[in-house]
GROMACS .gro file of C-alpha atoms in nm:
model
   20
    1UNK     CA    1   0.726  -1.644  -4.537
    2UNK     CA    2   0.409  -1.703  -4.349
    3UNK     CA    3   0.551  -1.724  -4.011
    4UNK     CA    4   0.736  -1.447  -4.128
    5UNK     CA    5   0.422  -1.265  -4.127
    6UNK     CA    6   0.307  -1.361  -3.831
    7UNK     CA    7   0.635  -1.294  -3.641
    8UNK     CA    8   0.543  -0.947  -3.778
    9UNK     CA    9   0.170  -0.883  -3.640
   10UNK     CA   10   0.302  -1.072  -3.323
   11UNK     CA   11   0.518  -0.821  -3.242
   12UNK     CA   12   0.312  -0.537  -3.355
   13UNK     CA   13   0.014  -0.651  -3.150
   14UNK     CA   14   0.261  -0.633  -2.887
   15UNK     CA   15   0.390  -0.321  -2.922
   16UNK     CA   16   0.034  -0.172  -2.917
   17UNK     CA   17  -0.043  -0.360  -2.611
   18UNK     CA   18   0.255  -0.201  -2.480
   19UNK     CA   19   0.172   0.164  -2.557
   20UNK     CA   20   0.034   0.359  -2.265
   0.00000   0.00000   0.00000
């Protein structure tokens, strides 16, 4: 469940990095 979690902010982080 944890890595779950952390799968989850990963990507988000990501996709707000990725946002011009």
């Amino acid at each position: 469940m944890k890595t779950s979690i952390n799968a989850l902010l990963e990507a988000s982080l990501l996709y707000d990095a990725a946002e011009p």
